Structure formats: C-alpha cells, structure tokens
C-alpha cells in the first residue's frame, strides 16, 4: 500500500531508514540536518522495528559506532552536515579500508570552517575525491528531490552491501529543508541474525565452531599484501564505475547547450531551461545522480554533439573538473556558481550560459 | 621420557583454545601476553567463545585480533568504546570487550571512554596502563609519571610544562554508568590470579546488564622504560603502584 506524505527532506531520510529495516542510526546534532535524529527519536523505531537509535557524543564517535555495527553485518548509518562530515573522514577511510558497507548522509552547508548554515555544494571534492587518507572511493548519490532523499536510503544500502563499501548521500540544505510530497513504502522487516550470518560470512557474527575467527581490520603491515589490498579495492571501484553510473537527461535530444548540475542546482537549471527555451536557446540538462561513479561516458558523447556545457554548482567550481576530464576539451566548458550559502536564481544561471558559453 | 605421563590428571597447564597459535609480537616480559591469556581463559571458562566480539585498539595491542580466537574488530585510534557501544546495542546477547592502552583510552580516545562509561554500555573495558607509548617507540603517555623519562620527555615529565599524569580510572569510577571499576596488575603469579578473577567478574556483569565493567591493568614496558624485565617489574611496583594503587575503586551490588 503506497502512502503519500508531505515531508521535509531530512524527515524523508529518517522515515526511509525506519521503513527500509535499517538496524542502527548513530548521529550528532548539526544544522541543517538535525530533523533526521529528531524524527527518529520521535518515531521510536526501537519499539516498531527494533532499530537502534543513539545520539553519540560526537561525529567521531558516530562514524566509529557505524564501523562497529557495519562490521557485524548490520545495516547502520549516520548523518551530518559539512563540519561534522569532516570529522568523520578518518572513520570513513577505515570503513572503506576494512570493506564495510554503511550509509552516510551529508546535508551540505557552506564552508570553509564553521561557514554558514545555509545550503552549499562545496563538499563535492571531499566526497568524490577522497576526504580521508588513502586510495578509496565513496559511492555517492545526489538527490534532487525529497522523494529521492527517501528512495536513496534503500538504494544506498543496496549499493553499499553489493560492493562492501560506504555509500554517501550528498544532499544540501535546500533538499534537506524543503517540503515535498513523498511516496513512502510499507515497513520492511529488519534482517534476522540468521540471515546476516548466512549471507555475510565476512562479518563478526560470533565465531563458528571449527572455523577460523573473523577479523575486521584495515591494517596490513606487509607492503606486498597491502598493495594487493589496494589492487583489490581498485578492481572493485572499476566494476562500480562500469555498472553503477546513474544520471538523468532533460531536453537533451535537440540541445545545443547543456547544463551539468546535481541536487538543488539541477532543479534551478530546470527552470533556467524553460526560460532559455522561451528565448529560443536550445538548452538541456545532464543531471548526475551518481557523483561517483561519475557519468563521464555520456558527457564524452554529448561533447561531440553540443556547442557548450555549463557546470552549475553552489561552489567555486568543483564538479566542473570532472566535466572537463570527461569532455577532454572537445567542447567549451565553463562553470557558474554562487557560494557561501547563496542559492543562484534561474535568471542568473541563464545569464551565465548566455555570457560565458553562448556569447563567450 | 615416557609419553604415558600425558594424561588428563597430570595436566597442570595448557594453552586455552581461545588464543590462536600465532606467536605473539609482544616483547619478552611484557604484561600484554599475560593479560591476553587470562582474558582468553575467562572466555573459555564461561563458554562464551562463540558469543564474544572483541575490539582491538591502536597501540601495542593493535594485533590483538591475531591472538584472540573470537571474532575481532580493529578500531581507529581511541575509538574502541564507540565500536563496542554499537556492537553491544545491535547484538545485546553477545559479550563485548574492548582492549586498549593508555594513549588509546586516556588521550586520543578520552571522549569515547568517558561517554561509553557514562551511558552505561554493558561492555567490559580492559585498560593496559604502562605509562608510555610502546608501539611508536616510547613517547610520553597521558599516564606517564612525573619526572619519568620518555622519548618525548627526555629529561623527565615536567608537570609545569607537560601537565599531570591522568588517573582516568578514578574518573570513570565517578560515573553512574560504570558498575565495576578495578585496578589490577599481572607481574606476579598471585596478582595474575587476582586479575583473572576481576576480569571474570567484569565479563559476568554483562549477563546482568549492569553497565560498564572497567579493569585497569598496571603493566610494564621494559623496552620503552629501557630496563630488563625484572628491573621493570621492580620499578612498576615501586613507582607506578605508588601513583596507581591496586584495588577495587567501585563495586556495585
């Protein structure tokens, strides 16, 4: 039975977690995403599904609680906003190194430093290029609606378990705070301990008689072996790049110009397309849904067909570097961004296209 | 020697199956090996090997997961109580223990230690205090004594400049979430037996969901202290125990 509800993006994350059968949430309050923990505490999922919800002493503790839970084969998650996500980078590196699945949500605010509590997309580099130490990747989903906030909780966990790697929902303060209607699912039961033990032999579920004990670690002191660990990780990431790229194309069929934008910037671009087409400018939108793996192939193909691309981001220009790598200078590419918590208007975006790409 | 003397009734000592057959990397004379053994023996005697998950630290015991024959997780530096918190809450029927040194538990991981203890997580925390960072080559620890020489206090710990040694065990004993807080040592056979009883109690408490059971083991570091094992144990008794006296700090009914 499908039910429609009017929800904030942050509430959608919390509700989806309960209904998807998530086992544990560990988090620390920070604006603009505190509604996630508030909603979870108000809903008391420990009474409904047995889900554990705990307000930790810090984001550092939260991500390490996630490590402990994920190592048991449980579906565990945390959420935060930019400064808190910075604190989690060490833990994320360990989780990726130990090949543990988990979900992390970043409702991005403006930086650097304490920055602002207003929306931003300036954590793209941190999320898609590393953030923590070592060669690892985060499977990164970028929701552009409250419905996608809801849907990507399940998708994020599915991908995280498929690849035994942390998944990140890279949202922003707009998508976290805006209210939209959401189709919500029925409650799914949590995985039983028996199912986890059978399905995830890598997890610490209690030593099996006659079998070696399970060790979850990211440490390998022998460099020959550590290189093999890295080669294995890179092979996994390559498979992920081949199979898991997701994107949406809007009005690209006849387009001479392309906006490349994700999250709330993609929503603004949709209005800018309408304004542009009213003026006779054939412009479309390529919206990456996975920021990593990045939709490089389709952008490379579009580069041979269109006259120019504008990467629109609420940052000083981060994703534009991936657009440039994907299009290999075969087409004119530029960036338009506002930052520090300023949300660009569709008129500004269209003006940037006209001046930087069409007339530039 | 005849093989007929190998009979159960003649058995005075054997390796517990809760320890792996891996050769430990600990320095000869170090208290880690003994503490590992008695934790493992307690797990064996309680019959909980298949229901126990251990959390290893960063420090000398980072490779503890190679020695305990139970499912093990290796934590980031200082975060073992956070991992243990999640494991216990998600698997409440399991016995969960963390095993940490002084730098891990009382410096970088102080917040995780205090808050796991204050929340009253139903876990066993084993804390090895040897007053030094052993693995990284003998630097000053939060528990390094006044005037004690280390690689980063080469002229002795100057309290005015470097601050005071931290009695973290006295701090966690004040918190309502701890049910059992004790300070033990393992440098004599009698103390090993006493420490084992304390560790047994610390695991038994998990059956009753009483909160954190916290066992400090005042230990030696003959390599880091640059002493022979015998001299290190004498120094431990004369200096470490004067500042970190043995005994129970808290026993809840």
XYZ file of C-alpha atoms in Angstrom:
613
model
C 0.000 0.000 0.000
C 1.528 3.272 -1.109
C 1.065 6.349 1.019
C 1.745 9.962 0.088
C 3.085 12.298 2.748
C 4.250 15.912 2.793
C 7.724 15.795 4.321
C 10.980 17.646 4.726
C 13.949 16.055 3.004
C 15.546 15.351 6.367
C 12.388 13.657 7.662
C 12.273 11.555 4.495
C 15.752 10.212 5.253
C 14.671 9.224 8.765
C 11.364 7.701 7.706
C 13.006 5.755 4.876
C 15.589 4.370 7.299
C 12.911 3.027 9.636
C 10.800 1.600 6.829
C 13.724 0.026 4.974
C 14.594 -2.054 8.015
C 17.791 -0.256 8.972
C 19.335 -1.726 12.135
C 21.061 1.274 13.637
C 21.435 5.037 13.433
C 24.190 6.884 15.295
C 24.350 10.652 14.972
C 25.140 14.021 16.462
C 23.028 17.165 16.004
C 24.124 19.756 13.461
C 22.211 22.275 11.354
C 20.729 21.883 8.736
C 20.011 18.177 9.280
C 19.033 17.823 12.947
C 15.466 16.852 11.941
C 16.801 13.415 10.999
C 17.750 12.472 14.563
C 14.734 14.362 15.943
C 12.340 12.464 13.667
C 13.948 9.138 14.535
C 13.712 9.789 18.271
C 10.099 10.944 17.953
C 9.108 7.877 15.931
C 10.682 5.455 18.463
C 11.642 2.870 15.835
C 13.193 0.674 18.539
C 9.590 -0.089 19.513
C 8.433 -0.636 15.907
C 11.244 -2.483 14.156
C 13.887 -2.889 16.850
C 16.077 -0.273 15.160
C 18.754 1.165 17.459
C 18.910 4.978 17.554
C 21.640 6.649 19.576
C 22.733 10.260 19.955
C 26.508 9.963 20.124
C 28.960 12.306 21.861
C 30.448 13.477 18.561
C 30.587 12.803 14.853
C 33.846 10.969 15.502
C 32.040 8.581 17.827
C 29.079 8.312 15.408
C 31.143 7.116 12.451
C 33.052 4.673 14.640
C 29.791 3.286 16.027
C 28.831 2.830 12.375
C 32.090 0.921 11.875
C 31.293 -1.412 14.782
C 27.736 -2.044 13.626
C 28.687 -2.480 9.962
C 31.370 -4.971 10.977
C 28.563 -7.109 12.436
C 26.805 -7.164 9.036
C 24.096 -4.799 10.278
C 22.621 -2.007 8.174
C 23.830 1.078 10.013
C 24.026 4.737 9.121
C 24.871 8.214 10.274
C 24.016 11.671 9.012
C 25.605 15.066 9.442
C 26.442 18.305 7.715
C 29.748 19.548 6.361
C 31.828 20.283 9.521
C 30.609 17.046 11.082
C 31.366 15.107 7.914
C 34.908 16.495 8.022
C 35.263 14.930 11.471
C 34.143 11.583 10.052
C 36.800 11.349 7.353
C 39.186 9.187 9.367
C 36.385 6.768 10.157
C 35.239 6.660 6.532
C 38.756 5.788 5.425
C 38.865 2.931 7.952
C 35.408 1.714 6.876
C 36.446 1.752 3.203
C 39.758 0.070 4.094
C 38.010 -2.645 6.099
C 35.448 -3.012 3.258
C 32.391 -2.402 5.379
C 29.009 -1.338 3.997
C 27.239 1.642 5.531
C 25.272 4.751 4.617
C 26.322 8.312 5.411
C 24.220 11.361 4.581
C 25.768 14.814 4.197
C 23.264 17.683 4.125
C 25.840 20.156 2.903
C 26.179 23.702 4.267
C 28.544 26.463 3.243
C 32.165 26.490 4.339
C 35.042 26.599 4.890
C 35.289 26.312 8.651
C 32.132 26.875 10.599
C 30.982 28.690 7.435
C 27.249 29.115 7.298
C 24.181 27.013 7.945
C 22.816 27.886 4.501
C 22.899 25.402 1.579
C 26.017 24.679 -0.432
C 27.564 22.063 -2.723
C 31.148 22.763 -1.740
C 31.797 19.253 -0.342
C 31.946 17.664 -3.814
C 35.723 17.313 -3.762
C 35.736 15.910 -0.229
C 33.130 13.312 -1.149
C 34.159 12.220 -4.625
C 37.936 12.658 -4.482
C 38.687 11.221 -1.066
C 38.344 13.286 2.076
C 40.091 10.772 4.259
C 43.533 9.273 3.733
C 44.402 6.571 1.226
C 43.064 5.431 -2.144
C 39.377 4.795 -1.631
C 36.066 5.931 -3.083
C 32.616 6.612 -1.714
C 29.625 5.568 -3.805
C 27.928 8.961 -3.958
C 24.240 9.577 -4.654
C 22.954 13.121 -5.216
C 19.217 13.522 -4.582
C 17.406 16.421 -6.284
C 14.056 15.970 -4.541
C 12.592 14.876 -1.237
C 11.399 11.696 -2.974
C 14.984 10.911 -3.906
C 16.099 11.571 -0.326
C 13.663 8.811 0.621
C 14.497 6.449 -2.240
C 18.275 6.751 -1.991
C 18.364 5.394 1.563
C 17.420 1.944 0.276
C 19.483 2.322 -2.907
C 22.476 3.494 -0.878
C 22.328 0.469 1.407
C 21.862 -1.902 -1.548
C 24.945 -0.497 -3.305
C 26.947 -0.398 -0.067
C 26.302 -4.089 0.585
C 26.781 -5.058 -3.074
C 30.273 -3.561 -3.081
C 31.091 -3.723 0.667
C 31.865 -0.019 0.596
C 30.456 3.065 2.275
C 27.773 4.905 0.330
C 27.161 8.631 0.710
C 24.023 10.624 0.018
C 25.373 14.058 -0.884
C 22.446 16.351 -0.309
C 22.327 20.036 0.565
C 20.496 22.381 2.872
C 17.783 23.050 0.274
C 16.853 19.397 -0.271
C 17.137 18.726 3.450
C 14.809 21.548 4.483
C 12.316 21.798 1.608
C 8.925 20.069 1.945
C 7.574 17.992 -0.931
C 5.197 15.093 -1.284
C 6.784 11.698 -0.909
C 5.537 8.249 -1.713
C 6.514 6.095 1.245
C 6.773 2.338 1.417
C 5.437 -0.184 3.920
C 7.699 -1.298 6.766
C 10.206 -3.912 5.694
C 11.399 -6.303 8.399
C 14.998 -5.969 9.551
C 17.367 -8.770 8.563
C 17.472 -11.571 11.105
C 20.754 -12.552 12.749
C 20.487 -15.931 10.987
C 20.150 -14.241 7.598
C 23.141 -11.983 8.284
C 25.304 -14.897 9.447
C 24.425 -16.908 6.336
C 24.694 -14.026 3.847
C 27.779 -12.180 5.095
C 30.494 -14.633 6.093
C 32.928 -11.709 6.398
C 31.000 -10.187 9.326
C 31.729 -10.608 13.039
C 28.617 -12.566 13.983
C 30.236 -14.871 16.526
C 32.880 -17.491 15.833
C 31.632 -20.594 14.053
C 32.797 -23.870 15.646
C 35.622 -25.430 13.635
C 36.102 -22.321 11.503
C 38.646 -19.512 11.879
C 37.531 -16.420 13.745
C 36.588 -13.340 11.739
C 38.846 -10.285 11.792
C 37.673 -6.869 10.642
C 40.662 -4.616 10.097
C 42.122 -2.094 7.674
C 45.684 -2.856 8.811
C 48.189 -4.819 6.730
C 51.799 -4.181 7.689
C 53.297 -6.243 4.845
C 53.572 -3.841 1.888
C 53.276 -6.634 -0.677
C 49.965 -7.637 0.889
C 48.835 -4.042 1.351
C 49.382 -3.430 -2.355
C 47.214 -6.460 -3.100
C 44.510 -4.995 -0.848
C 44.675 -1.781 -2.869
C 44.590 -3.615 -6.209
C 41.512 -5.475 -5.000
C 39.848 -2.193 -3.993
C 40.634 -0.594 -7.357
C 39.170 -3.605 -9.180
C 36.002 -3.212 -7.151
C 35.830 0.512 -7.921
C 36.322 -0.177 -11.640
C 33.407 -2.610 -11.600
C 31.362 0.025 -9.804
C 32.249 2.584 -12.497
C 31.170 0.166 -15.213
C 27.867 -0.858 -13.648
C 26.533 1.808 -11.330
C 26.585 5.133 -13.187
C 23.216 6.843 -12.892
C 22.086 10.112 -14.450
C 19.032 11.920 -15.799
C 18.808 13.806 -19.115
C 16.251 16.552 -19.588
C 15.676 18.198 -23.007
C 18.998 16.907 -24.279
C 17.681 15.470 -27.605
C 17.792 18.726 -29.535
C 20.050 20.611 -27.167
C 22.877 22.824 -28.420
C 23.943 23.654 -24.893
C 23.990 21.542 -21.741
C 23.756 22.437 -18.093
C 25.545 19.907 -15.920
C 24.145 20.125 -12.412
C 23.158 17.918 -9.480
C 20.941 18.257 -6.429
C 19.164 21.562 -5.928
C 21.268 23.214 -8.656
C 19.683 20.772 -11.110
C 16.240 21.951 -10.009
C 17.240 25.571 -10.621
C 18.600 24.601 -14.051
C 15.257 23.060 -14.994
C 13.643 26.479 -14.588
C 16.576 28.101 -16.428
C 15.962 25.678 -19.339
C 12.339 26.806 -19.507
C 13.381 30.459 -19.528
C 16.070 29.760 -22.131
C 13.784 27.849 -24.446
C 11.227 30.672 -24.256
C 14.026 32.828 -25.703
C 14.844 30.219 -28.365
C 18.000 28.837 -26.703
C 18.111 25.075 -27.112
C 19.464 24.049 -23.743
C 19.176 20.774 -21.839
C 20.312 19.290 -18.533
C 22.551 16.386 -17.702
C 21.957 15.610 -14.027
C 24.464 13.204 -12.484
C 22.643 11.057 -9.918
C 25.817 9.213 -9.012
C 28.582 11.762 -8.485
C 30.930 8.839 -8.022
C 30.960 6.894 -10.245
C 30.651 9.995 -12.434
C 28.716 9.847 -15.752
C 31.838 10.576 -17.792
C 30.904 8.396 -20.785
C 27.632 10.150 -21.598
C 29.260 13.544 -21.109
C 32.014 12.493 -23.527
C 29.365 11.525 -26.086
C 27.441 14.775 -25.620
C 30.682 16.723 -26.048
C 30.709 15.740 -29.728
C 27.122 16.902 -30.255
C 26.667 20.201 -28.438
C 28.272 23.644 -28.616
C 28.983 24.133 -24.949
C 28.417 22.986 -21.381
C 27.964 24.960 -18.181
C 28.581 23.243 -14.872
C 26.248 24.888 -12.367
C 27.169 24.303 -8.737
C 26.772 26.025 -5.395
C 30.549 26.026 -5.124
C 33.564 27.790 -6.579
C 33.782 25.096 -9.265
C 34.403 21.510 -8.230
C 32.348 19.151 -10.424
C 33.435 21.216 -13.436
C 36.819 19.493 -13.180
C 35.157 16.126 -13.763
C 33.166 17.591 -16.676
C 36.437 18.808 -18.201
C 38.049 15.393 -17.708
C 35.037 13.676 -19.292
C 34.794 16.001 -22.302
C 38.565 16.190 -22.906
C 38.379 19.790 -24.225
C 36.273 18.662 -27.196
C 33.674 21.254 -26.272
C 33.636 24.561 -24.473
C 33.093 24.027 -20.742
C 32.739 26.655 -18.045
C 31.449 26.927 -14.523
C 28.876 29.097 -12.821
C 28.481 29.062 -9.095
C 27.369 31.001 -6.075
C 28.741 30.058 -2.712
C 28.753 30.787 0.980
C 25.110 29.751 1.242
C 23.770 31.804 -1.701
C 21.319 29.941 -3.952
C 21.544 31.110 -7.591
C 18.377 32.180 -9.413
C 17.334 30.610 -12.751
C 17.814 34.050 -14.344
C 21.412 34.204 -13.109
C 22.076 30.701 -14.417
C 20.652 31.508 -17.851
C 22.594 34.764 -17.952
C 25.787 32.835 -17.165
C 25.062 30.460 -20.062
C 24.495 33.383 -22.396
C 27.625 35.278 -21.386
C 30.121 32.525 -20.580
C 29.193 29.877 -23.178
C 26.997 31.277 -25.983
C 28.483 34.765 -26.219
C 31.779 33.987 -24.556
C 60.597 -39.503 28.960
C 57.657 -41.774 28.584
C 54.557 -40.490 26.874
C 52.327 -42.196 29.440
C 52.561 -39.233 31.761
C 50.466 -37.220 29.255
C 47.163 -37.882 30.987
C 44.341 -35.510 31.915
C 45.007 -35.969 35.639
C 48.602 -34.825 35.171
C 47.693 -31.688 33.249
C 48.804 -28.587 35.132
C 48.743 -26.067 32.309
C 47.637 -25.852 28.687
C 47.078 -23.240 26.015
C 43.498 -22.064 26.033
C 41.772 -22.636 22.686
C 40.532 -19.038 22.908
C 44.078 -17.979 21.996
C 45.290 -18.691 18.457
C 48.573 -20.495 17.883
C 50.137 -17.322 16.432
C 53.378 -16.241 18.056
C 52.768 -13.004 19.923
C 54.831 -9.996 18.882
C 54.980 -8.596 22.424
C 58.386 -8.022 23.991
C 59.565 -10.717 26.438
C 58.407 -9.734 29.914
C 55.543 -7.516 28.716
C 52.225 -7.761 30.562
C 50.141 -7.825 27.367
C 50.723 -11.530 26.747
C 49.644 -12.488 30.272
C 46.591 -10.240 30.134
C 45.602 -11.711 26.737
C 45.871 -15.188 28.224
C 43.686 -14.545 31.236
C 41.034 -12.742 29.168
C 41.005 -15.739 26.818
C 40.849 -18.201 29.732
C 37.870 -16.333 31.193
C 36.084 -16.542 27.827
C 36.844 -20.260 27.655
C 35.751 -20.942 31.236
C 32.482 -19.053 30.725
C 31.847 -20.984 27.497
C 31.181 -17.797 25.527
C 33.741 -18.046 22.691
C 31.037 -18.086 20.019
C 29.111 -15.213 21.622
C 32.032 -12.844 22.159
C 33.231 -9.963 19.988
C 36.454 -8.171 20.913
C 37.638 -4.724 19.857
C 41.368 -4.140 19.362
C 42.974 -0.695 19.744
C 45.776 1.158 18.012
C 48.949 0.739 20.033
C 50.967 -2.291 21.060
C 47.791 -4.409 21.142
C 46.766 -3.419 17.602
C 47.328 -7.015 16.502
C 45.314 -8.471 19.423
C 42.924 -9.713 16.746
C 45.591 -12.186 15.644
C 45.698 -13.745 19.116
C 42.130 -13.887 20.452
C 40.265 -16.765 18.801
C 36.989 -14.866 18.867
C 35.507 -12.559 16.230
C 37.507 -9.329 16.405
C 37.264 -5.779 15.096
C 40.235 -3.429 14.867
C 39.270 0.151 15.718
C 40.735 3.510 14.789
C 42.974 5.030 17.487
C 40.930 5.648 20.630
C 37.557 4.631 19.203
C 37.194 1.108 20.581
C 34.433 2.100 23.058
C 32.392 3.571 20.181
C 32.649 0.322 18.211
C 31.864 -1.698 21.334
C 28.817 0.503 22.015
C 27.324 -0.237 18.612
C 28.190 -3.935 18.669
C 26.588 -4.437 22.091
C 23.459 -2.436 21.243
C 22.987 -4.268 17.948
C 23.857 -7.666 19.428
C 22.718 -7.410 23.064
C 23.039 -11.162 23.669
C 26.759 -11.049 22.914
C 29.674 -10.450 25.264
C 31.654 -7.459 24.042
C 35.053 -6.339 25.277
C 37.419 -3.564 24.294
C 41.159 -3.824 24.914
C 43.100 -0.547 24.951
C 46.331 1.009 26.099
C 46.808 4.309 27.920
C 47.332 6.519 24.859
C 44.348 4.975 23.115
C 41.951 5.053 26.075
C 43.107 8.080 28.067
C 44.454 10.536 25.435
C 43.023 10.390 21.926
C 40.003 8.328 22.994
C 39.114 10.129 26.233
C 35.744 11.306 24.936
C 34.738 7.821 23.747
C 35.903 6.332 27.074
C 34.029 8.837 29.247
C 30.809 8.694 27.235
C 30.668 4.910 26.857
C 31.169 4.709 30.637
C 28.650 7.444 31.308
C 25.974 5.877 29.087
C 26.456 2.648 30.994
C 27.128 0.450 27.984
C 27.014 -3.198 29.025
C 30.561 -3.955 27.984
C 33.892 -4.966 29.507
C 36.739 -2.497 29.051
C 40.295 -3.770 29.564
C 42.801 -0.942 30.014
C 46.555 -1.602 29.962
C 48.430 1.221 31.665
C 52.205 1.116 31.236
C 52.768 4.867 31.275
C 54.249 5.028 27.795
C 53.529 4.751 24.066
C 55.159 1.398 23.378
C 54.387 0.791 19.723
C 55.554 4.162 18.409
C 58.844 3.915 20.283
C 58.404 5.060 23.860
C 56.840 8.530 23.809
C 55.094 10.208 26.757
C 51.612 8.903 27.561
C 48.781 10.603 29.464
C 49.668 8.262 32.345
C 53.448 8.865 32.288
C 54.567 9.643 35.851
C 56.130 12.918 36.945
C 59.871 13.008 36.141
C 59.572 9.790 34.109
C 61.833 9.829 31.052
C 60.353 9.010 27.650
C 61.302 9.792 24.043
C 59.205 12.988 24.190
C 60.087 13.837 27.798
C 63.809 13.023 27.578
C 64.621 14.973 30.770
C 61.632 13.590 32.643
C 57.966 14.629 32.637
C 57.904 18.250 33.697
C 54.456 18.767 35.195
C 54.532 22.544 34.737
C 55.275 22.154 31.042
C 53.656 18.845 30.105
C 50.766 18.528 32.501
C 49.870 15.854 35.021
C 49.547 12.088 34.716
C 45.853 11.260 34.265
C 44.032 8.922 36.628
C 41.322 8.021 34.125
C 40.218 5.018 36.177
C 39.389 7.267 39.145
C 37.384 9.457 36.736
C 35.298 6.638 35.246
C 34.659 5.277 38.749
C 32.761 8.521 39.449
C 30.362 7.962 36.547
C 26.973 6.393 37.253
C 27.238 4.215 34.141
C 30.090 2.092 35.480
C 29.227 -0.843 37.725
C 32.670 -2.273 38.410
C 35.959 -0.389 38.293
C 39.132 -2.032 39.468
C 42.898 -1.645 39.157
C 44.957 -4.809 38.874
C 48.428 -5.939 37.843
C 49.948 -9.109 36.360
C 53.612 -9.057 37.362
C 53.421 -11.841 39.986
C 51.549 -15.171 39.873
C 49.337 -14.111 42.788
C 48.415 -10.878 41.022
C 47.699 -12.767 37.781
C 45.205 -14.966 39.632
C 43.613 -11.916 41.263
C 43.436 -10.048 37.954
C 41.823 -13.062 36.308
C 39.102 -13.093 38.975
C 38.500 -9.394 38.301
C 38.248 -9.971 34.549
C 35.862 -12.858 35.163
C 33.677 -10.542 37.253
C 33.874 -7.909 34.528
C 32.526 -10.399 31.962
C 29.938 -11.914 34.331
C 28.466 -8.429 34.872
C 27.429 -8.354 31.205
C 24.880 -11.086 31.953
C 23.056 -8.696 34.242
C 23.257 -5.562 32.067
C 24.761 -3.585 34.909
C 26.822 -1.104 32.914
C 30.494 -0.773 32.109
C 32.955 -3.058 33.860
C 36.362 -1.405 33.703
C 39.578 -3.261 34.529
C 42.825 -1.303 34.544
C 45.935 -3.470 34.432
C 49.014 -1.546 35.586
C 51.674 -3.048 33.389
C 55.285 -2.687 32.403
C 57.120 -1.708 29.255
C 60.653 -2.926 29.703
C 61.569 -1.917 26.120
C 60.159 1.578 26.439
C 61.358 2.006 30.001
C 64.769 0.690 28.852
C 65.057 -1.845 31.682
C 65.369 -5.594 31.983
C 62.014 -7.349 32.563
C 62.912 -7.944 36.222
C 64.015 -4.355 36.793
C 60.877 -3.105 35.014
C 58.656 -5.093 37.358
C 60.530 -3.722 40.365
C 60.189 -0.189 39.013
C 56.473 -0.798 38.388
C 55.959 -1.883 41.990
C 57.912 0.999 43.482
C 56.777 3.839 41.219
C 53.673 3.001 39.181
C 51.786 1.434 42.081
C 52.626 4.372 44.340
C 50.643 6.624 41.973
C 48.217 3.999 40.653
C 47.399 1.889 43.742
C 45.864 -1.541 43.141
C 42.378 -2.496 44.284
C 38.680 -2.062 43.556
C 37.537 1.524 43.022
C 33.898 0.660 42.612
C 31.845 -2.491 43.078
C 28.107 -2.033 42.545
C 25.771 -4.503 44.162
